[in-house]
Structure formats: C-alpha cells, structure tokens
mmCIF file with all atom_site columns, C-alpha atoms in Angstrom:
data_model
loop_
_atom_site.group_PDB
_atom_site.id
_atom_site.type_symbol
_atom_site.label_atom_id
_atom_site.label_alt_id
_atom_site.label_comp_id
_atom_site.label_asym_id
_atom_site.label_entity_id
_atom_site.label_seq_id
_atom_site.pdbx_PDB_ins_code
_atom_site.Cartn_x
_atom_site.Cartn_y
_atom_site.Cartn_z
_atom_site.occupancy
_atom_site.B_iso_or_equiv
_atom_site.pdbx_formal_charge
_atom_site.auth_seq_id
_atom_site.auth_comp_id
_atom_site.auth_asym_id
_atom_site.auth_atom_id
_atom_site.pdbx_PDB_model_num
ATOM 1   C CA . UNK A 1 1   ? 73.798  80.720  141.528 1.00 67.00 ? 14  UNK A CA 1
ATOM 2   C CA . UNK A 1 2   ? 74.090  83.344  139.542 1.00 73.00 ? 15  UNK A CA 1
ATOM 3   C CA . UNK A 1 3   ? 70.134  84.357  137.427 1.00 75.00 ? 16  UNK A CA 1
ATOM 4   C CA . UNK A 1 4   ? 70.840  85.272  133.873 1.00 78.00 ? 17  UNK A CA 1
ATOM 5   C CA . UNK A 1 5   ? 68.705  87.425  132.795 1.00 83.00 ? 18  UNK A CA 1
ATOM 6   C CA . UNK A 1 6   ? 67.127  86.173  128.757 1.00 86.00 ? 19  UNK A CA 1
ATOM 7   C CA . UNK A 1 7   ? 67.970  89.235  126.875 1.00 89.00 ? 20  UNK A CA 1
ATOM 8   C CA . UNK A 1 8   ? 69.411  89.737  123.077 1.00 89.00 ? 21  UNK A CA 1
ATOM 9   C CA . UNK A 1 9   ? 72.686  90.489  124.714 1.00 88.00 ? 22  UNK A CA 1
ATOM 10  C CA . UNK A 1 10  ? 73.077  87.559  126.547 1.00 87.00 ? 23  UNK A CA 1
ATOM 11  C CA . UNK A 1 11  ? 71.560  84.704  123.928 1.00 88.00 ? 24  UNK A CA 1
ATOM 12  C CA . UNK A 1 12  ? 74.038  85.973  121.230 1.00 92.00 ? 25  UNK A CA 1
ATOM 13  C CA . UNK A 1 13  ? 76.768  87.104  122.741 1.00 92.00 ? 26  UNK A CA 1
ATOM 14  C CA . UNK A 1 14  ? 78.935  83.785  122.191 1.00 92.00 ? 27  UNK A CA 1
ATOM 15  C CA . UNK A 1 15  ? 77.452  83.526  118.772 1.00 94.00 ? 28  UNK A CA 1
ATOM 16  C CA . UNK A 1 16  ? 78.962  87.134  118.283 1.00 95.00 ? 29  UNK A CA 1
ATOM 17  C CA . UNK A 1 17  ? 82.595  86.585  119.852 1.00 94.00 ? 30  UNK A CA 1
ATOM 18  C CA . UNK A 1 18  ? 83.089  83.158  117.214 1.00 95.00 ? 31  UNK A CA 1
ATOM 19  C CA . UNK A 1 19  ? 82.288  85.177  114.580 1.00 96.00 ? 32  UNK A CA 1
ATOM 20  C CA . UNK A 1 20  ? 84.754  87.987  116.016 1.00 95.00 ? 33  UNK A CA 1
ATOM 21  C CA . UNK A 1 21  ? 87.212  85.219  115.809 1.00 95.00 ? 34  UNK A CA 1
ATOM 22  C CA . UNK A 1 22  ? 86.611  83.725  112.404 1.00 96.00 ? 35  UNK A CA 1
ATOM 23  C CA . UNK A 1 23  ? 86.351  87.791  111.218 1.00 97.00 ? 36  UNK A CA 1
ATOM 24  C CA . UNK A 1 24  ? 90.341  87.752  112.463 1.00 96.00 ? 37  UNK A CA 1
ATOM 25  C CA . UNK A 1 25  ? 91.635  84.220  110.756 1.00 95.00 ? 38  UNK A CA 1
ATOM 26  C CA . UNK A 1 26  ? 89.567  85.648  107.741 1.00 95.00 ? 39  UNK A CA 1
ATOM 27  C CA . UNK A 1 27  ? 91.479  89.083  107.568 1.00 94.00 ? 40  UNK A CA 1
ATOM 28  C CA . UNK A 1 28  ? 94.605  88.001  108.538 1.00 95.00 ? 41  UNK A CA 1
ATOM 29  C CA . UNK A 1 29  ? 94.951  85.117  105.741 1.00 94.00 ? 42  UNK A CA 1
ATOM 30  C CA . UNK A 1 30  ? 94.290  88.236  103.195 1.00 90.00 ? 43  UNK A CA 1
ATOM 31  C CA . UNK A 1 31  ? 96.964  90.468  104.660 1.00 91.00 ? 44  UNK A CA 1
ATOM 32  C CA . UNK A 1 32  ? 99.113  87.356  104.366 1.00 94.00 ? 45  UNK A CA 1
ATOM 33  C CA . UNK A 1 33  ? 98.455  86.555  100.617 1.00 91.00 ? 46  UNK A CA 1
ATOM 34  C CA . UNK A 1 34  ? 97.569  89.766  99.376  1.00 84.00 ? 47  UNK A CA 1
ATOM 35  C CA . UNK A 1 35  ? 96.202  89.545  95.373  1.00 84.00 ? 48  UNK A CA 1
ATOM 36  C CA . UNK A 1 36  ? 97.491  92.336  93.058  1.00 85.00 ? 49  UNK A CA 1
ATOM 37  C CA . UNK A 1 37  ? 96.002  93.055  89.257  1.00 89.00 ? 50  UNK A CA 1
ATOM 38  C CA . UNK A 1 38  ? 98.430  91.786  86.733  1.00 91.00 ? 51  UNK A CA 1
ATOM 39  C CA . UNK A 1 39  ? 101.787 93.690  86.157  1.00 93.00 ? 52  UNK A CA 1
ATOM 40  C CA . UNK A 1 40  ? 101.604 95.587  83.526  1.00 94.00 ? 53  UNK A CA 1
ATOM 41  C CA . UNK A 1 41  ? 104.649 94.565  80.488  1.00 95.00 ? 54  UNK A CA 1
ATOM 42  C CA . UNK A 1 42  ? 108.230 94.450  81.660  1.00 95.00 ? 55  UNK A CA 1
ATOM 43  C CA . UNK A 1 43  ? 109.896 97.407  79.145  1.00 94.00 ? 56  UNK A CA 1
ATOM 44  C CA . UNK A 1 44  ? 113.301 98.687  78.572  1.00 93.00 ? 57  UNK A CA 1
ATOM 45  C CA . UNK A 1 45  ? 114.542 101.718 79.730  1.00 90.00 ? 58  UNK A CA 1
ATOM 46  C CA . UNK A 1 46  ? 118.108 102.753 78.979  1.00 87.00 ? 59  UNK A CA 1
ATOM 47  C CA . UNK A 1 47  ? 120.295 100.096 81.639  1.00 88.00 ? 60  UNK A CA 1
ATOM 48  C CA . UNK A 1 48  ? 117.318 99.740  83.174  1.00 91.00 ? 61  UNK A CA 1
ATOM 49  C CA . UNK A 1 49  ? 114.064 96.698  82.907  1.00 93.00 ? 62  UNK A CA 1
ATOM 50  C CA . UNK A 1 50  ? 111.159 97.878  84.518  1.00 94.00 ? 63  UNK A CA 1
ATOM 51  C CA . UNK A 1 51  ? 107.895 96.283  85.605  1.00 95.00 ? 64  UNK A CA 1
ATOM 52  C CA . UNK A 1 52  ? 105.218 98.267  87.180  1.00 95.00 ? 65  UNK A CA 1
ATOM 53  C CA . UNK A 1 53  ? 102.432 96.649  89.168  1.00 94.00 ? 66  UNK A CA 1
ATOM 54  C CA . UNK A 1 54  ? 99.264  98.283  90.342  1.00 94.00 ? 67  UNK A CA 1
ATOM 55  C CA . UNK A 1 55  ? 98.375  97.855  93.864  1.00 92.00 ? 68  UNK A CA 1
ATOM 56  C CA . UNK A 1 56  ? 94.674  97.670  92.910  1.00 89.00 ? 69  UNK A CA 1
ATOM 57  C CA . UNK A 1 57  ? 91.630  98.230  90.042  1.00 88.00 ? 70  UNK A CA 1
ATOM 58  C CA . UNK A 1 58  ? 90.488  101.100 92.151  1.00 89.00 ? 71  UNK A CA 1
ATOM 59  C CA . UNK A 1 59  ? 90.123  104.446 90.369  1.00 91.00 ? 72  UNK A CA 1
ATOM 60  C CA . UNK A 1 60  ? 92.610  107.394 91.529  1.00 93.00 ? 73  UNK A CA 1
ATOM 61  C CA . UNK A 1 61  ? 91.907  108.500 95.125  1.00 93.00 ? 74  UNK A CA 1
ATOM 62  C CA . UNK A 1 62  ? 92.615  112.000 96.506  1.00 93.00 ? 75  UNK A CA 1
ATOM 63  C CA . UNK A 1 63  ? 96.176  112.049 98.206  1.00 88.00 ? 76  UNK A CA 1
ATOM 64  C CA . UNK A 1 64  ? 97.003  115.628 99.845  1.00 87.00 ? 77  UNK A CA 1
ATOM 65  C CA . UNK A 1 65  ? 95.217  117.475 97.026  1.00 87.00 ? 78  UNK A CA 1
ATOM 66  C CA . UNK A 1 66  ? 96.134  115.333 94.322  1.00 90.00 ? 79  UNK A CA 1
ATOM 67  C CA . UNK A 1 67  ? 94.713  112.251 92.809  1.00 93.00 ? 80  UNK A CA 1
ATOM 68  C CA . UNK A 1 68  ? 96.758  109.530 93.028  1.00 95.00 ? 81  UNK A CA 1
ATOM 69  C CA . UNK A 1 69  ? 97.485  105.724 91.691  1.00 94.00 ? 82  UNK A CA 1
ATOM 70  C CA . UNK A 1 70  ? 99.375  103.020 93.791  1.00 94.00 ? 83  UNK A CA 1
ATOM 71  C CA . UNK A 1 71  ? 102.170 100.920 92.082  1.00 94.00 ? 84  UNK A CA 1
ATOM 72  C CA . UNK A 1 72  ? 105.006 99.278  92.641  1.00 94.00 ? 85  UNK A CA 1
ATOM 73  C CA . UNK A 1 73  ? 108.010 98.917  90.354  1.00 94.00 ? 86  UNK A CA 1
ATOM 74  C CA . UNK A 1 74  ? 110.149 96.216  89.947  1.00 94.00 ? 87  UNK A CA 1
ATOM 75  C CA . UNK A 1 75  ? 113.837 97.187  88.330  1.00 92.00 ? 88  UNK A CA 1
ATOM 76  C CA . UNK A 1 76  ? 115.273 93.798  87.398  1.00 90.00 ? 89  UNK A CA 1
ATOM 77  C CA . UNK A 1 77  ? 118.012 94.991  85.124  1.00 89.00 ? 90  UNK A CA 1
ATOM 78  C CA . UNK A 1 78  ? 120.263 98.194  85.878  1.00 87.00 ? 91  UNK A CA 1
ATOM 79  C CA . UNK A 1 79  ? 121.039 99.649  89.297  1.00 89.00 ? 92  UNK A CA 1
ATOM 80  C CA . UNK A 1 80  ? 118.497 102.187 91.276  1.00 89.00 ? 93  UNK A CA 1
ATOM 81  C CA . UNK A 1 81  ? 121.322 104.208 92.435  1.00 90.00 ? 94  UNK A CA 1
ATOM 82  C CA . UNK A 1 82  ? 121.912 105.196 88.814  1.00 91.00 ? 95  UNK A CA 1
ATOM 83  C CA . UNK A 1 83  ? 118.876 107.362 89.283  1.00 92.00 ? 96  UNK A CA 1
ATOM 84  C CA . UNK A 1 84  ? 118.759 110.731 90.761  1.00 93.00 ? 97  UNK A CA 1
ATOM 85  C CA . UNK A 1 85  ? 115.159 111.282 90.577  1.00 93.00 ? 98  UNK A CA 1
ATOM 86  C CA . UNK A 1 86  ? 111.955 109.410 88.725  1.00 94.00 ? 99  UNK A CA 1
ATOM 87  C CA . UNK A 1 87  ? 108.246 110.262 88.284  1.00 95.00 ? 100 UNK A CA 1
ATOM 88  C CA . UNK A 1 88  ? 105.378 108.465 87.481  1.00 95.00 ? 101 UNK A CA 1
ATOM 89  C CA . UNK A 1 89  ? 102.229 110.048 86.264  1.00 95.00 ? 102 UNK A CA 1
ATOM 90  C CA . UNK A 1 90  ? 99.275  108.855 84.166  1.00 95.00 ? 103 UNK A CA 1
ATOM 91  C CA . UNK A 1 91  ? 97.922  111.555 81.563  1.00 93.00 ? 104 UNK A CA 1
ATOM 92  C CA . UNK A 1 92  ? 97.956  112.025 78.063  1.00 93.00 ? 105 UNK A CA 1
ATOM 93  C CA . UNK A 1 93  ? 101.571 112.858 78.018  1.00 92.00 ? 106 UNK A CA 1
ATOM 94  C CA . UNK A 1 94  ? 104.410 113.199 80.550  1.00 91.00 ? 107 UNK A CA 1
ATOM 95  C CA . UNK A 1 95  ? 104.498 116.091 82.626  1.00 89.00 ? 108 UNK A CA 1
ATOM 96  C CA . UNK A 1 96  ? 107.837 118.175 82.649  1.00 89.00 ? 109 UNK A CA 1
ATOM 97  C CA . UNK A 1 97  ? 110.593 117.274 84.963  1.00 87.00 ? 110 UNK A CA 1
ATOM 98  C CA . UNK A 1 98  ? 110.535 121.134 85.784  1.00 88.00 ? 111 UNK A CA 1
ATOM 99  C CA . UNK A 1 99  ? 106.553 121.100 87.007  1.00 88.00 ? 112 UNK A CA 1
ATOM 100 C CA . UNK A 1 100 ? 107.245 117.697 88.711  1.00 86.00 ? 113 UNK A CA 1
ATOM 101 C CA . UNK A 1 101 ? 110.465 118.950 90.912  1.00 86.00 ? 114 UNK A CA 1
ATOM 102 C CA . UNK A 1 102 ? 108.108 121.475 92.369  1.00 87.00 ? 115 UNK A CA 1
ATOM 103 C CA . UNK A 1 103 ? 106.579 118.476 94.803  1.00 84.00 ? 116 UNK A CA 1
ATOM 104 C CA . UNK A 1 104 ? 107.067 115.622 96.202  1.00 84.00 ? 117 UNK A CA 1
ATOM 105 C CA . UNK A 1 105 ? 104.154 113.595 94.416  1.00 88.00 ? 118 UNK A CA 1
ATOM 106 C CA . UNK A 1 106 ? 104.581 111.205 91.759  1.00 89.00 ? 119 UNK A CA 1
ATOM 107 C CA . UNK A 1 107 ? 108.751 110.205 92.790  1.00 91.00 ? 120 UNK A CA 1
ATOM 108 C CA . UNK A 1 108 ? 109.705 106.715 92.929  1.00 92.00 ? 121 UNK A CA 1
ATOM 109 C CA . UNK A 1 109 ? 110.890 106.174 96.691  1.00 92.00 ? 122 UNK A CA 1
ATOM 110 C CA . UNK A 1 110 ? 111.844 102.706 97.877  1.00 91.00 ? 123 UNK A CA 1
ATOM 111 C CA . UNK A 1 111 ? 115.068 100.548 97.494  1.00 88.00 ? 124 UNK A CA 1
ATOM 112 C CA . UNK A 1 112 ? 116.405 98.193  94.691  1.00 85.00 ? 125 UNK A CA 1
ATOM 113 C CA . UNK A 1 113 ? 114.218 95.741  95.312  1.00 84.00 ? 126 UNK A CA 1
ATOM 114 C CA . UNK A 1 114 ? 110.846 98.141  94.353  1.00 89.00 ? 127 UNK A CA 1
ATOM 115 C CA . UNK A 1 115 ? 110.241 101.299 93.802  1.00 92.00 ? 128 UNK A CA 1
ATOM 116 C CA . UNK A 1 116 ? 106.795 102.299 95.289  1.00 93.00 ? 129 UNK A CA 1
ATOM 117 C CA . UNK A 1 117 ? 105.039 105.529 93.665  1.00 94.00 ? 130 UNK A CA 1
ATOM 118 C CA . UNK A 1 118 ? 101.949 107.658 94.174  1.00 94.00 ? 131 UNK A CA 1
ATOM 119 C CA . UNK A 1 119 ? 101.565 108.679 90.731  1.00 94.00 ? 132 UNK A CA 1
ATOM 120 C CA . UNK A 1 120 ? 100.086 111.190 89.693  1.00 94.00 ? 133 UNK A CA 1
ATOM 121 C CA . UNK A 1 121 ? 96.907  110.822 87.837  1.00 93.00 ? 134 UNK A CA 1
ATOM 122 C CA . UNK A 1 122 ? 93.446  112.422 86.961  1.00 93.00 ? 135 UNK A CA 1
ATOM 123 C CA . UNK A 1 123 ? 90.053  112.336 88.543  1.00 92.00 ? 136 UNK A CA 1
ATOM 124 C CA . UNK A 1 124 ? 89.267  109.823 86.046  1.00 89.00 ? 137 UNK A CA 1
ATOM 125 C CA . UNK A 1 125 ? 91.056  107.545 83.404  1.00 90.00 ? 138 UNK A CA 1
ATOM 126 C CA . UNK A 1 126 ? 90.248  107.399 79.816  1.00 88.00 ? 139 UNK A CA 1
ATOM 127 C CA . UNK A 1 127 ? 91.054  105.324 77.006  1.00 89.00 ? 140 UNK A CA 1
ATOM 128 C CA . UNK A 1 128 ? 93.689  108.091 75.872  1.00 92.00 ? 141 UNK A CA 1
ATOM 129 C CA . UNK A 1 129 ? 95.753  107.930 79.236  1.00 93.00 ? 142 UNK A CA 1
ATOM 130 C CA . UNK A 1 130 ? 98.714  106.638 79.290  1.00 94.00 ? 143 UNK A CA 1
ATOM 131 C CA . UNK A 1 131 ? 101.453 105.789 82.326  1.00 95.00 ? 144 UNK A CA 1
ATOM 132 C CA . UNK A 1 132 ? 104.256 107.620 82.117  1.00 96.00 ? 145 UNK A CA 1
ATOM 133 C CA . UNK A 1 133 ? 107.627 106.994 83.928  1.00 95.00 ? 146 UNK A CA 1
ATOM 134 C CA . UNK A 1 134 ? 110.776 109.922 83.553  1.00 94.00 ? 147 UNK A CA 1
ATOM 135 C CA . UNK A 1 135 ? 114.231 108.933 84.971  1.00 93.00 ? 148 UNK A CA 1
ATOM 136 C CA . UNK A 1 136 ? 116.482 111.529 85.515  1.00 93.00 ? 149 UNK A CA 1
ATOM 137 C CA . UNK A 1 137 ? 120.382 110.305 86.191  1.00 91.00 ? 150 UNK A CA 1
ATOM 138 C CA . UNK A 1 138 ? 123.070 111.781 87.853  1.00 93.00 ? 151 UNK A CA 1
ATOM 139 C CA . UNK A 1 139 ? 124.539 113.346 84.855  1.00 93.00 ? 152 UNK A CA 1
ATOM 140 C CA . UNK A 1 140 ? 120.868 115.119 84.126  1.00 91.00 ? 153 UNK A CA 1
ATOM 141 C CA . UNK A 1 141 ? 119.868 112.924 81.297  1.00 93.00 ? 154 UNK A CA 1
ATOM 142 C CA . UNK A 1 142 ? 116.438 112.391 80.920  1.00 93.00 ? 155 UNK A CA 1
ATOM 143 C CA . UNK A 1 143 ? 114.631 109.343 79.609  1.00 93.00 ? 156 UNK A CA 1
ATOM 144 C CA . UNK A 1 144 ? 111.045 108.866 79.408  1.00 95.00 ? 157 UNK A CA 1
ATOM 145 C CA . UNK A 1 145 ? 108.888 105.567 78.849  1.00 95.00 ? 158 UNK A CA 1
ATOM 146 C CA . UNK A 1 146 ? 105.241 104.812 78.401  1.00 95.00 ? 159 UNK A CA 1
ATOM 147 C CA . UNK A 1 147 ? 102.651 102.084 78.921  1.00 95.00 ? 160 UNK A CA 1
ATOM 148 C CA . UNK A 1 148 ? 98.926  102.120 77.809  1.00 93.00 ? 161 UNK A CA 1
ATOM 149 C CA . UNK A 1 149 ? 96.558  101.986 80.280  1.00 90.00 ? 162 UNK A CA 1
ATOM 150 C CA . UNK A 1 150 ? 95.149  98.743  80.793  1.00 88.00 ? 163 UNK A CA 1
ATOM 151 C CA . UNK A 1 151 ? 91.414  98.648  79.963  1.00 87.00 ? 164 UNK A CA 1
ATOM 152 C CA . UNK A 1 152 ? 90.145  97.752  83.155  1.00 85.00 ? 165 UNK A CA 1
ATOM 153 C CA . UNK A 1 153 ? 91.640  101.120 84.809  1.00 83.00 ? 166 UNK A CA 1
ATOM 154 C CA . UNK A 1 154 ? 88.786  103.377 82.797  1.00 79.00 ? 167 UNK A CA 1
ATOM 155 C CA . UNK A 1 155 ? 86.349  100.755 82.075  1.00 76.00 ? 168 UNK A CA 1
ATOM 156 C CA . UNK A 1 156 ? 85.395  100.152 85.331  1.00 56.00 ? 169 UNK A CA 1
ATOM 157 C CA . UNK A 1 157 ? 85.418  103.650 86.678  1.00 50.00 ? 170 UNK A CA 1
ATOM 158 C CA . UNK A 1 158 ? 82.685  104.771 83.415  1.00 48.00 ? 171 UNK A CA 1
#
C-alpha cells in the first residue's frame, strides 16, 4: 500500500491537470473561430475591389526595426497577378514607391484569395493617419488609394 504523503502537491494536483484540460478545449475553440475588428470599406481601385481587414485593435508593434500593423486584404474584383508590387503603410500620406522598394516591409504577399501585409505604420496613430495602399502594375503605373483610420486604432492607444 502505497503512504501518500498530505502535501500541496499532492491534494491539488488533479484539481490542476482538469483545469490543464479545460485551459486546452478553451484555447483551441479560439484558434478555431478566431474574431477580427470589422473590415474596413470595400473601395475601388483601378480593375481592382479591395477590402482590408485588421487582424486586431492592438496599436503598431515593433517588427525588425519597424512598427508594424497586421491586415489582410481581400481583392474581390480584378486579378492579383495584374500587380507587380503593392504597399501598405499608415501615415499622413503615402510614402514613395522609390523609399518603399528599398525593403521588404509594408508589400502585400499572399495569393488571390488575400493579400496579407505588415504595414508600415508609426509608434502611434492619430486622428490625421490615414491607410494607404500603392499598386504598382506590370507596365509601371502607379495607383494609390486611401482609407481613414478607424477611430478605435488611436483612441484606444491615447
């Protein structure tokens, strides 16, 4: 017969491991039905109709030196291929195609289902930000589109 010895170990120890496995069920049901911020409005763009959607309310974190905003963009109208390069950045105005080529931050990468982007944004937001997106195409034309920063961006992080 084995003694067990009455220490905190042993009297919680099974209390501990069920809540280990309602901890799981729990994280696993939110990776499974993840909850995004609204998308921000679905605007023309040349051939294209775009629809950006923020992964989060967060405020820009530091990404390799530069701060950095999640989203994802949904092209429903016009094909991706079309595009030979496209930044997004969040400032008071766009930044030129000439300063953006010099890195690899803020460029739409993904396939024609969604375009997912690190975009390139400032410490903090402010009421005059503004997202900026600038398609290139293969025949170097450039075409640049904004949306206002939704409130909650720069409200939350003041």
């Amino acid at each position: 017969m084995a003694r067990i010895q009455n220490n905190i170990w042993n009297r919680y120890k099974y209390k501990i491991n069920g809540l280990m496995l309602v901890l799981i069920c729990y994280f696993l049901y939110q990776s499974l039905f993840p909850q995004f911020p609204d998308a921000l409005p679905t605007q023309e763009l040349g051939a294209f109709e775009i629809t950006p959607i923020p992964y989060n309310l967060e405020p820009p974190y530091l990404h390799d030196g530069t701060y950095t905003k999640d989203f994802l963009l949904l092209f429903s109208k016009g094909q991706v291929n079309a595009i030979r390069q496209a930044y997004l950045t969040i400032g008071t105005e766009p930044l030129p195609l000439e300063t953006l080529e010099l890195g690899d931050a803020g460029i739409l990468h993904g396939s024609q289902h969604g375009q997912e982007v690190h975009a390139i944004a400032p410490e903090a937001f402010s009421a005059e930000h503004k997202i900026w997106l600038t398609i290139e195409n293969w025949q170097e034309q450039q075409q640049v589109i904004s949306w206002p920063l939704p409130e909650t961006f720069y409200s939350s992080s003041n």
